[in-house]
CSV table of C-alpha atoms in Angstrom, one decimal:
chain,number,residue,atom,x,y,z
A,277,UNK,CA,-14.1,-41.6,14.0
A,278,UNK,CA,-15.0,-44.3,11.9
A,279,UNK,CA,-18.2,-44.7,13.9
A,280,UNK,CA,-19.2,-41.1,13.2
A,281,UNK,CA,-18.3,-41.5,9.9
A,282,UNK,CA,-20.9,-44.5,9.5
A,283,UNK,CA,-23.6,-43.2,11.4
A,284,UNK,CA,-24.2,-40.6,9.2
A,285,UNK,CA,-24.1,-42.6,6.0
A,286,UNK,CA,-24.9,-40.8,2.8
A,287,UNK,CA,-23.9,-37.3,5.0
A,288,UNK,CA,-27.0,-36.2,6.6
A,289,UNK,CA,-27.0,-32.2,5.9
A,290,UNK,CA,-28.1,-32.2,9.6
A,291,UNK,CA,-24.8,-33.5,10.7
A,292,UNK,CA,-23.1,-31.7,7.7
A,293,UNK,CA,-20.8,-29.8,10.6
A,294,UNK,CA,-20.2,-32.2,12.9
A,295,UNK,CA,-18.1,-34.5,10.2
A,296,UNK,CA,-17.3,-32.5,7.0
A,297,UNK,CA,-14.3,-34.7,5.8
A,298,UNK,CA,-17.5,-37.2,4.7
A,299,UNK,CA,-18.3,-35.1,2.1
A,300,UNK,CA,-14.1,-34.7,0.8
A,301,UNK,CA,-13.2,-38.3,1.7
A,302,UNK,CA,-11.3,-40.4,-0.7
A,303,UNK,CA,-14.2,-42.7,-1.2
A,304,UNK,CA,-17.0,-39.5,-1.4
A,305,UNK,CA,-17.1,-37.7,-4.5
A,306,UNK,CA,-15.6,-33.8,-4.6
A,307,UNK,CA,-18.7,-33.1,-6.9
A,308,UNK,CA,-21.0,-34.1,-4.3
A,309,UNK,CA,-18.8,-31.9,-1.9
A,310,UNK,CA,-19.2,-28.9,-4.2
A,311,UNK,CA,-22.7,-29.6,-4.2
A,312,UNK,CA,-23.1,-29.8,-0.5
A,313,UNK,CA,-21.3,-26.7,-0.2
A,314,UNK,CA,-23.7,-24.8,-2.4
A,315,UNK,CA,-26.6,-26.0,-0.2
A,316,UNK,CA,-24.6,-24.7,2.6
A,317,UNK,CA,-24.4,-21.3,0.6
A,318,UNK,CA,-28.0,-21.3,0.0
A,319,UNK,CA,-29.1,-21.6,3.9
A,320,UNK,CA,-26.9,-19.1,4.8
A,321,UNK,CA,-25.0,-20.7,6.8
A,322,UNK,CA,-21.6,-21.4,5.1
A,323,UNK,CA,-18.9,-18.5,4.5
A,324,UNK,CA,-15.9,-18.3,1.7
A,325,UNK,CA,-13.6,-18.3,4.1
A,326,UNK,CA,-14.9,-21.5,6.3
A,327,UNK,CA,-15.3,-23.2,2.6
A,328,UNK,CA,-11.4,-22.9,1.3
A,329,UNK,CA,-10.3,-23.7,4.7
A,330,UNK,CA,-12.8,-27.1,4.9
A,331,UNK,CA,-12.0,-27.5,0.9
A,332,UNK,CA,-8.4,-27.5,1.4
A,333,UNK,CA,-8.3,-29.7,4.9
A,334,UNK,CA,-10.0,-32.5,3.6
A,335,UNK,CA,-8.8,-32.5,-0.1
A,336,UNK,CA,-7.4,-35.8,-0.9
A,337,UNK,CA,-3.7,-36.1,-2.1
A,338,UNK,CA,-5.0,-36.9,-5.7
A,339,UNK,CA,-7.3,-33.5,-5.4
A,340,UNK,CA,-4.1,-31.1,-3.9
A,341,UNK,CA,-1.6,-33.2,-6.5
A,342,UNK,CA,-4.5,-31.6,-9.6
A,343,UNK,CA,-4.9,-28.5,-7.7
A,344,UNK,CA,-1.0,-27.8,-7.6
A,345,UNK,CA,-0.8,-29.1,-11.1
A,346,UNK,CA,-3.2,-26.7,-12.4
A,347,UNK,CA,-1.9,-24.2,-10.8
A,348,UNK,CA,1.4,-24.8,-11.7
A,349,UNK,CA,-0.1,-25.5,-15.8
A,350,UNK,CA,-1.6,-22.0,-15.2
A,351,UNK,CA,1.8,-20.3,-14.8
A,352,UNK,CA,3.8,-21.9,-16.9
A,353,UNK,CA,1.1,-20.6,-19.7
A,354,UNK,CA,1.8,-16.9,-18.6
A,355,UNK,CA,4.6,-17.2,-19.0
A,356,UNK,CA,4.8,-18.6,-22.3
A,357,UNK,CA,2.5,-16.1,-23.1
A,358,UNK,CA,5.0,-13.0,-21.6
A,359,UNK,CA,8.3,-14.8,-23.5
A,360,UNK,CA,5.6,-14.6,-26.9
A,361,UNK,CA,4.8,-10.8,-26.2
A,362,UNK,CA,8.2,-9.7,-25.6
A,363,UNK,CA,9.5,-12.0,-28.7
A,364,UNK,CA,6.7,-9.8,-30.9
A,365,UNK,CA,7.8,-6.9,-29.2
A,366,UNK,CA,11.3,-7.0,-30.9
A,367,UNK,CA,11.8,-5.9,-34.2
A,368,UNK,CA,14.3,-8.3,-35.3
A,369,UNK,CA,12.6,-11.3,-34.0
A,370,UNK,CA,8.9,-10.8,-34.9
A,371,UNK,CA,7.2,-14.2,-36.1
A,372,UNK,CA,10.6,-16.1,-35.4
A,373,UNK,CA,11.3,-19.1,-33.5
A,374,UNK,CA,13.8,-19.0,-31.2
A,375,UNK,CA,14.9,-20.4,-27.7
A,376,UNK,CA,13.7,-18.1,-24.7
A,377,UNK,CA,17.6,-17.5,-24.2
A,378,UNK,CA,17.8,-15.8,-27.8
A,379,UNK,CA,14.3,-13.8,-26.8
A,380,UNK,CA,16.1,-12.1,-23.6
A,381,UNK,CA,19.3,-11.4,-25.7
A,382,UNK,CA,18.0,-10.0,-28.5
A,383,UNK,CA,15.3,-7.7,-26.1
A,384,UNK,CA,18.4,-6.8,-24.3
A,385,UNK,CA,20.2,-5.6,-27.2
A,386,UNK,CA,17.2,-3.9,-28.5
A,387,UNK,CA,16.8,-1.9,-25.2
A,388,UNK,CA,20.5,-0.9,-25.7
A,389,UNK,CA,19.9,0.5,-28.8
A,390,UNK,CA,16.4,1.8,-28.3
A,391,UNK,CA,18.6,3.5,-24.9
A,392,UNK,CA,20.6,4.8,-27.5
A,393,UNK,CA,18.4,6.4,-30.0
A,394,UNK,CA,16.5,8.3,-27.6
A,395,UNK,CA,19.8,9.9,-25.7
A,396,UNK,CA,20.5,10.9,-29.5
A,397,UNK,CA,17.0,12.6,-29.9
A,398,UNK,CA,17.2,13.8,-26.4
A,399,UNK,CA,20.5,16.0,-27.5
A,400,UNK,CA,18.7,16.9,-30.8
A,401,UNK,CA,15.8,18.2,-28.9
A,402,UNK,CA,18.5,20.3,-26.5
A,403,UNK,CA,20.3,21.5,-29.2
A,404,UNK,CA,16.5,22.7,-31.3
A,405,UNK,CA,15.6,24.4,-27.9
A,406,UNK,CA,18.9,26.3,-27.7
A,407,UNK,CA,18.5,27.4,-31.1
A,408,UNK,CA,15.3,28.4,-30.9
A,409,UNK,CA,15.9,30.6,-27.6
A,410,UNK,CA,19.2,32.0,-29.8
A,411,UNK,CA,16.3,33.3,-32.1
A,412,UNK,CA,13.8,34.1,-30.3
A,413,UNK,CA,16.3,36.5,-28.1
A,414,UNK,CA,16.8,37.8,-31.9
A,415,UNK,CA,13.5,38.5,-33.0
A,416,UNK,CA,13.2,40.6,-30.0
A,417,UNK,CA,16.6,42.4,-30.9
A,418,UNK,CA,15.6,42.9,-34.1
A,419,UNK,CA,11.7,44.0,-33.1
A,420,UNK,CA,13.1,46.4,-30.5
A,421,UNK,CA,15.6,47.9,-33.2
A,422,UNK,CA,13.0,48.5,-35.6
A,423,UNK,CA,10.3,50.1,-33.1
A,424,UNK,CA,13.3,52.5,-31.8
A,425,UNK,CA,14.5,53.3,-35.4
A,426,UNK,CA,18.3,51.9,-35.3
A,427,UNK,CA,17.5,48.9,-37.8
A,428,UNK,CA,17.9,50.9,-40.7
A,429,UNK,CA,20.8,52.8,-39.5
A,430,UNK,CA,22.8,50.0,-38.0
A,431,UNK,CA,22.0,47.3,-40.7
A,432,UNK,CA,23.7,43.8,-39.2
A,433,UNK,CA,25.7,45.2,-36.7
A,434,UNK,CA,22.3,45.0,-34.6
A,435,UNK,CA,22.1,41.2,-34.4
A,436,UNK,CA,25.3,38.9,-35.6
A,437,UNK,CA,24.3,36.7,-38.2
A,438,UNK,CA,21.2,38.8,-39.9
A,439,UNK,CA,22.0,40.8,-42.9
A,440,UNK,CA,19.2,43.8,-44.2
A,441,UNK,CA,18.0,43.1,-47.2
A,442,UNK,CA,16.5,46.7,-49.5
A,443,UNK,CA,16.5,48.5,-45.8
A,444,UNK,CA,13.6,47.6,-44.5
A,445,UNK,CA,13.5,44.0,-44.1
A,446,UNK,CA,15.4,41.1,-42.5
A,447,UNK,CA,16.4,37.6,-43.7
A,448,UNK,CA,18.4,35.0,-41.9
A,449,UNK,CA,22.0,34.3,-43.3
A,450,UNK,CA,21.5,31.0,-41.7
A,451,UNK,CA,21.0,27.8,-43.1
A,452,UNK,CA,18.5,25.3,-41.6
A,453,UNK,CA,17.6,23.5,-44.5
A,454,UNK,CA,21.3,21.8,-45.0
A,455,UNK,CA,23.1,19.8,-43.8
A,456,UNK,CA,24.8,21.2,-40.1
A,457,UNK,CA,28.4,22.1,-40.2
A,458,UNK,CA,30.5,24.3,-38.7
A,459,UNK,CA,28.6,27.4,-37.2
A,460,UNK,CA,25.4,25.9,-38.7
A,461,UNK,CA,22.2,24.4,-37.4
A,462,UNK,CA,20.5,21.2,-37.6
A,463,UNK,CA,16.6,22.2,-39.2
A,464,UNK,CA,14.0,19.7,-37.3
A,465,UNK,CA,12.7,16.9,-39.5
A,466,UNK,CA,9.5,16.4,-38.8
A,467,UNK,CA,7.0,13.7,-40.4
A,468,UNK,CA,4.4,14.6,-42.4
């Protein structure tokens, strides 16, 4: 091997396939390997494939021993990165320095309560929907007992929890706006 190895000297590109670990030996330079490979690419006659597999073969340990610690650099970053996202991404620890152990408990404990908050609005957003079906299904009550001419004649007795005001008119005895206690409903805060 040596023989071949000498023969071809400065690594003829004629004999480029014939002894490819001249160009990734320990005593040739990766750079001129690279470069080689790019004449390859220009002729035609090299492939991606064929490359990383010849790249990798005849790396030298110092080469794979920088390859694996870039690599390994490279993740190590993202991960920094991800712990820095999610530390931003909690309320309570925005800006602050703490260990990566505090980052995952505090996260935890903010899913918890974010779990929380949203099971509340969840059962506020049931209890608006009931509430609202409870009055649409008296509108219609109310609608249908004026059109047939009863909701003058049968004042609240038509629909519980509606008194007639002068006759001819309706108003809620509920209260939204307050505060919800017994037999009364919640009134939707919205933001505006």
């Amino acid at each position: 091997m040596g023989r071949v190895r000498d023969s071809i000297g400065g690594c003829d590109p004629s004999c480029r396939d014939l002894a490819p670990s001249c160009m990734g030996s320990p005593g040739g330079s990766p750079g001129k390997f690279r470069e080689n490979k790019m004449e390859d690419d220009e002729d035609g006659l090299g492939s991606s494939i064929s490359e990383n597999s010849i790249n990798t073969q005849f790396m030298s340990q110092a080469e794979k021993r920088a390859h694996h610690n870039a690599l390994e650099r490279k993740r190590r970053d993202h991960i920094k990165d991800s712990f820095h996202s999610l530390r931003d991404s909690v309320p309570a620890l925005q800006g602050e320095k703490v260990s990566r152990a505090q980052i995952l408990k505090k996260a935890a404990d903010y899913i918890s309560f974010m779990r929380r908050k949203n099971h509340g609005h969840q059962q506020d957003i049931d209890d608006l929907k009931k509430q609202n079906a409870i009055l649409e299904q008296q509108i219609r009550a109310l609608e249908k007992a004026k059109s047939t001419g009863q909701f003058a004649n049968s004042q609240s007795a038509v629909v519980p929890g509606f008194e007639v005001a002068g006759g001819s008119e309706s108003e809620s005895s509920l209260d939204l706006e307050g505060d919800p206690g017994p037999g009364r409903r919640k009134k939707l805060k919205t933001s505006d």
